[in-house]
Amino acid sequence: MRRAVCPGSFDPIHNGHLEVIARAAGLFDEVIVAVSTNYAKKYRFSLEDRMEMARETLASLRGIIVEPMGEGLLAEYCRHRGVSAIVKGLRSSSDFDYELPMATMNRQLSGVETVFLPAEAHYLHLSSTLIKEINVLGGDISDFVPKSVLKRLLAGEPAAEQPRKG
């Protein structure tokens, strides 16, 4: 079985993420959407909410599993889950410059390859941070996020507690 992982914090998951995950599902037998917690980030939604939004949004795609990545290195997560590839979407050359050293290190640590998928042109500008900012300032984000995410953002659900290290 060809298994890949699409890692990310998905705070929140948006249409750019969905497009990359759907394309990955066409390339691999199984795609794990590994929802991560980065202790340097401030989250709008809890890990549980982020996983729930991803599950609701991706329910119609075959071969998708949504689970928490947990703590530790992505390379170790991949080894533990029997993942042969990491799939990352690229919006710009700066994404590539950021991702390439990590891809090389992950391959050296665990042998896992990274597959880069260029984003569709109409999603190049999307980021979770930008979507949250537009929403807070009253802008229309309905074209950029799935319905389950839009509902939560418009409801003004309280911000998630910040993860505690250790």
mmCIF file of C-alpha atoms in Angstrom:
data_model
loop_
_atom_site.group_PDB
_atom_site.id
_atom_site.type_symbol
_atom_site.label_atom_id
_atom_site.label_comp_id
_atom_site.label_asym_id
_atom_site.label_seq_id
_atom_site.Cartn_x
_atom_site.Cartn_y
_atom_site.Cartn_z
ATOM 1 C CA MET A 1 0.000 0.000 0.000
ATOM 2 C CA ARG A 2 1.293 3.441 -0.930
ATOM 3 C CA ARG A 3 0.703 5.652 2.118
ATOM 4 C CA ALA A 4 1.414 9.371 2.328
ATOM 5 C CA VAL A 5 1.010 12.017 4.980
ATOM 6 C CA CYS A 6 -0.165 15.600 4.566
ATOM 7 C CA PRO A 7 0.995 17.281 7.778
ATOM 8 C CA GLY A 8 -0.120 20.675 8.986
ATOM 9 C CA SER A 9 -1.734 22.623 11.773
ATOM 10 C CA PHE A 10 -4.846 23.318 9.651
ATOM 11 C CA ASP A 11 -5.946 26.270 11.796
ATOM 12 C CA PRO A 12 -8.284 26.312 9.978
ATOM 13 C CA ILE A 13 -8.255 23.968 7.015
ATOM 14 C CA HIS A 14 -9.000 25.920 3.825
ATOM 15 C CA ASN A 15 -9.723 25.226 0.166
ATOM 16 C CA GLY A 16 -6.038 25.325 -0.762
ATOM 17 C CA HIS A 17 -5.372 22.520 1.723
ATOM 18 C CA LEU A 18 -8.335 20.560 0.375
ATOM 19 C CA GLU A 19 -7.133 20.833 -3.196
ATOM 20 C CA VAL A 20 -3.683 19.453 -2.319
ATOM 21 C CA ILE A 21 -5.125 16.650 -0.145
ATOM 22 C CA ALA A 22 -7.578 15.629 -2.890
ATOM 23 C CA ARG A 23 -4.747 15.481 -5.435
ATOM 24 C CA ALA A 24 -2.650 13.427 -3.004
ATOM 25 C CA ALA A 25 -5.584 11.025 -2.594
ATOM 26 C CA GLY A 26 -5.415 10.434 -6.352
ATOM 27 C CA LEU A 27 -1.718 9.550 -6.145
ATOM 28 C CA PHE A 28 -1.655 7.341 -3.039
ATOM 29 C CA ASP A 29 -3.775 4.488 -1.693
ATOM 30 C CA GLU A 30 -4.067 6.160 1.690
ATOM 31 C CA VAL A 31 -3.428 9.730 2.817
ATOM 32 C CA ILE A 32 -3.075 10.570 6.478
ATOM 33 C CA VAL A 33 -3.942 14.157 7.304
ATOM 34 C CA ALA A 34 -1.727 14.564 10.364
ATOM 35 C CA VAL A 35 -2.911 17.540 12.397
ATOM 36 C CA SER A 36 0.058 18.957 14.239
ATOM 37 C CA THR A 37 0.650 21.224 17.176
ATOM 38 C CA ASN A 38 3.485 23.705 16.840
ATOM 39 C CA TYR A 39 4.333 25.198 20.221
ATOM 40 C CA ALA A 40 5.517 28.418 18.577
ATOM 41 C CA LYS A 41 2.065 29.086 17.065
ATOM 42 C CA LYS A 42 -1.015 30.638 18.590
ATOM 43 C CA TYR A 43 -4.089 28.618 17.589
ATOM 44 C CA ARG A 44 -7.600 29.830 16.883
ATOM 45 C CA PHE A 45 -9.069 26.313 17.194
ATOM 46 C CA SER A 46 -8.245 23.436 19.509
ATOM 47 C CA LEU A 47 -6.624 20.285 18.141
ATOM 48 C CA GLU A 48 -9.952 18.475 18.475
ATOM 49 C CA ASP A 49 -11.813 21.202 16.556
ATOM 50 C CA ARG A 50 -9.187 21.256 13.806
ATOM 51 C CA MET A 51 -9.427 17.479 13.435
ATOM 52 C CA GLU A 52 -13.229 17.584 13.416
ATOM 53 C CA MET A 53 -13.304 20.264 10.696
ATOM 54 C CA ALA A 54 -10.863 18.232 8.602
ATOM 55 C CA ARG A 55 -12.905 15.039 9.038
ATOM 56 C CA GLU A 56 -16.162 16.784 8.124
ATOM 57 C CA THR A 57 -14.604 18.395 5.065
ATOM 58 C CA LEU A 58 -12.739 15.326 3.791
ATOM 59 C CA ALA A 59 -15.460 12.737 4.485
ATOM 60 C CA SER A 60 -16.341 12.362 0.801
ATOM 61 C CA LEU A 61 -12.785 11.441 -0.252
ATOM 62 C CA ARG A 62 -11.681 7.801 -0.267
ATOM 63 C CA GLY A 63 -8.548 6.716 1.556
ATOM 64 C CA ILE A 64 -8.270 9.714 3.887
ATOM 65 C CA ILE A 65 -7.480 9.331 7.582
ATOM 66 C CA VAL A 66 -7.395 12.349 9.911
ATOM 67 C CA GLU A 67 -5.409 11.953 13.109
ATOM 68 C CA PRO A 68 -3.219 13.964 15.465
ATOM 69 C CA MET A 69 0.470 13.886 14.643
ATOM 70 C CA GLY A 70 1.402 14.001 18.297
ATOM 71 C CA GLU A 71 4.722 15.208 19.598
ATOM 72 C CA GLY A 72 8.083 14.563 18.053
ATOM 73 C CA LEU A 73 9.630 14.581 14.634
ATOM 74 C CA LEU A 74 7.626 14.164 11.454
ATOM 75 C CA ALA A 75 10.268 11.672 10.264
ATOM 76 C CA GLU A 76 9.588 9.464 13.300
ATOM 77 C CA TYR A 77 5.831 9.765 12.806
ATOM 78 C CA CYS A 78 6.290 8.628 9.195
ATOM 79 C CA ARG A 79 8.436 5.659 10.226
ATOM 80 C CA HIS A 80 5.899 4.637 12.890
ATOM 81 C CA ARG A 81 2.926 4.882 10.472
ATOM 82 C CA GLY A 82 4.663 3.214 7.517
ATOM 83 C CA VAL A 83 4.454 6.338 5.396
ATOM 84 C CA SER A 84 6.501 6.416 2.186
ATOM 85 C CA ALA A 85 5.909 10.063 1.262
ATOM 86 C CA ILE A 86 5.166 13.461 2.741
ATOM 87 C CA VAL A 87 2.970 15.636 0.532
ATOM 88 C CA LYS A 88 3.373 19.394 0.724
ATOM 89 C CA GLY A 89 1.616 22.056 -1.290
ATOM 90 C CA LEU A 90 3.707 24.920 -2.629
ATOM 91 C CA ARG A 91 2.288 28.386 -3.259
ATOM 92 C CA SER A 92 5.512 30.186 -4.102
ATOM 93 C CA SER A 93 9.269 29.890 -4.311
ATOM 94 C CA SER A 94 9.491 30.991 -0.673
ATOM 95 C CA ASP A 95 7.447 27.908 0.302
ATOM 96 C CA PHE A 96 9.954 25.780 -1.611
ATOM 97 C CA ASP A 97 12.909 27.499 0.071
ATOM 98 C CA TYR A 98 11.317 26.824 3.466
ATOM 99 C CA GLU A 99 10.326 23.213 2.743
ATOM 100 C CA LEU A 100 13.410 21.920 0.917
ATOM 101 C CA PRO A 101 15.765 21.673 3.918
ATOM 102 C CA MET A 102 13.058 19.884 5.912
ATOM 103 C CA ALA A 103 12.423 17.474 3.037
ATOM 104 C CA THR A 104 16.127 16.675 2.823
ATOM 105 C CA MET A 105 16.409 16.160 6.575
ATOM 106 C CA ASN A 106 13.300 13.934 6.694
ATOM 107 C CA ARG A 107 14.762 11.763 3.903
ATOM 108 C CA GLN A 108 18.090 11.483 5.743
ATOM 109 C CA LEU A 109 16.428 10.690 9.084
ATOM 110 C CA SER A 110 13.877 8.141 7.917
ATOM 111 C CA GLY A 111 14.157 7.573 4.166
ATOM 112 C CA VAL A 112 10.764 9.187 3.566
ATOM 113 C CA GLU A 113 10.486 11.239 0.378
ATOM 114 C CA THR A 114 8.673 14.562 0.074
ATOM 115 C CA VAL A 115 6.383 15.189 -2.872
ATOM 116 C CA PHE A 116 5.761 18.842 -3.700
ATOM 117 C CA LEU A 117 2.479 19.716 -5.397
ATOM 118 C CA PRO A 118 2.167 23.214 -6.815
ATOM 119 C CA ALA A 119 -1.037 24.904 -5.688
ATOM 120 C CA GLU A 120 -3.721 25.785 -8.201
ATOM 121 C CA ALA A 121 -3.447 29.423 -9.285
ATOM 122 C CA HIS A 122 -6.682 30.494 -7.594
ATOM 123 C CA TYR A 123 -5.369 29.243 -4.211
ATOM 124 C CA LEU A 124 -1.873 30.757 -4.315
ATOM 125 C CA HIS A 125 -2.840 33.583 -1.974
ATOM 126 C CA LEU A 126 -4.533 31.456 0.692
ATOM 127 C CA SER A 127 -3.121 30.917 4.155
ATOM 128 C CA SER A 128 -4.869 30.091 7.409
ATOM 129 C CA THR A 129 -3.365 33.200 8.989
ATOM 130 C CA LEU A 130 -4.708 35.483 6.267
ATOM 131 C CA ILE A 131 -8.151 33.856 6.399
ATOM 132 C CA LYS A 132 -8.353 34.368 10.170
ATOM 133 C CA GLU A 133 -7.286 37.995 9.837
ATOM 134 C CA ILE A 134 -9.846 38.753 7.112
ATOM 135 C CA ASN A 135 -12.544 37.091 9.183
ATOM 136 C CA VAL A 136 -11.711 39.083 12.323
ATOM 137 C CA LEU A 137 -11.839 42.306 10.298
ATOM 138 C CA GLY A 138 -15.269 41.423 8.879
ATOM 139 C CA GLY A 139 -14.249 40.379 5.370
ATOM 140 C CA ASP A 140 -15.998 37.691 3.333
ATOM 141 C CA ILE A 141 -14.077 34.398 3.473
ATOM 142 C CA SER A 142 -16.838 32.165 2.110
ATOM 143 C CA ASP A 143 -14.967 31.452 -1.140
ATOM 144 C CA PHE A 144 -11.863 30.305 0.701
ATOM 145 C CA VAL A 145 -13.012 27.807 3.340
ATOM 146 C CA PRO A 146 -15.317 24.774 3.540
ATOM 147 C CA LYS A 147 -18.806 25.283 4.966
ATOM 148 C CA SER A 148 -17.985 23.643 8.317
ATOM 149 C CA VAL A 149 -15.074 26.036 8.810
ATOM 150 C CA LEU A 150 -17.078 29.071 7.709
ATOM 151 C CA LYS A 151 -19.808 28.187 10.182
ATOM 152 C CA ARG A 152 -17.326 28.021 13.067
ATOM 153 C CA LEU A 153 -15.517 31.205 12.089
ATOM 154 C CA LEU A 154 -18.745 33.173 11.684
ATOM 155 C CA ALA A 155 -20.025 31.841 15.003
ATOM 156 C CA GLY A 156 -16.980 33.403 16.634
ATOM 157 C CA GLU A 157 -16.107 30.285 18.600
ATOM 158 C CA PRO A 158 -13.655 31.041 21.388
ATOM 159 C CA ALA A 159 -9.971 30.746 20.675
ATOM 160 C CA ALA A 160 -8.286 27.502 21.610
ATOM 161 C CA GLU A 161 -6.159 27.191 24.686
ATOM 162 C CA GLN A 162 -2.511 27.350 23.791
ATOM 163 C CA PRO A 163 -0.629 24.060 23.937
ATOM 164 C CA ARG A 164 1.688 23.609 26.865
ATOM 165 C CA LYS A 165 5.099 22.187 26.266
ATOM 166 C CA GLY A 166 6.308 19.453 28.561
#
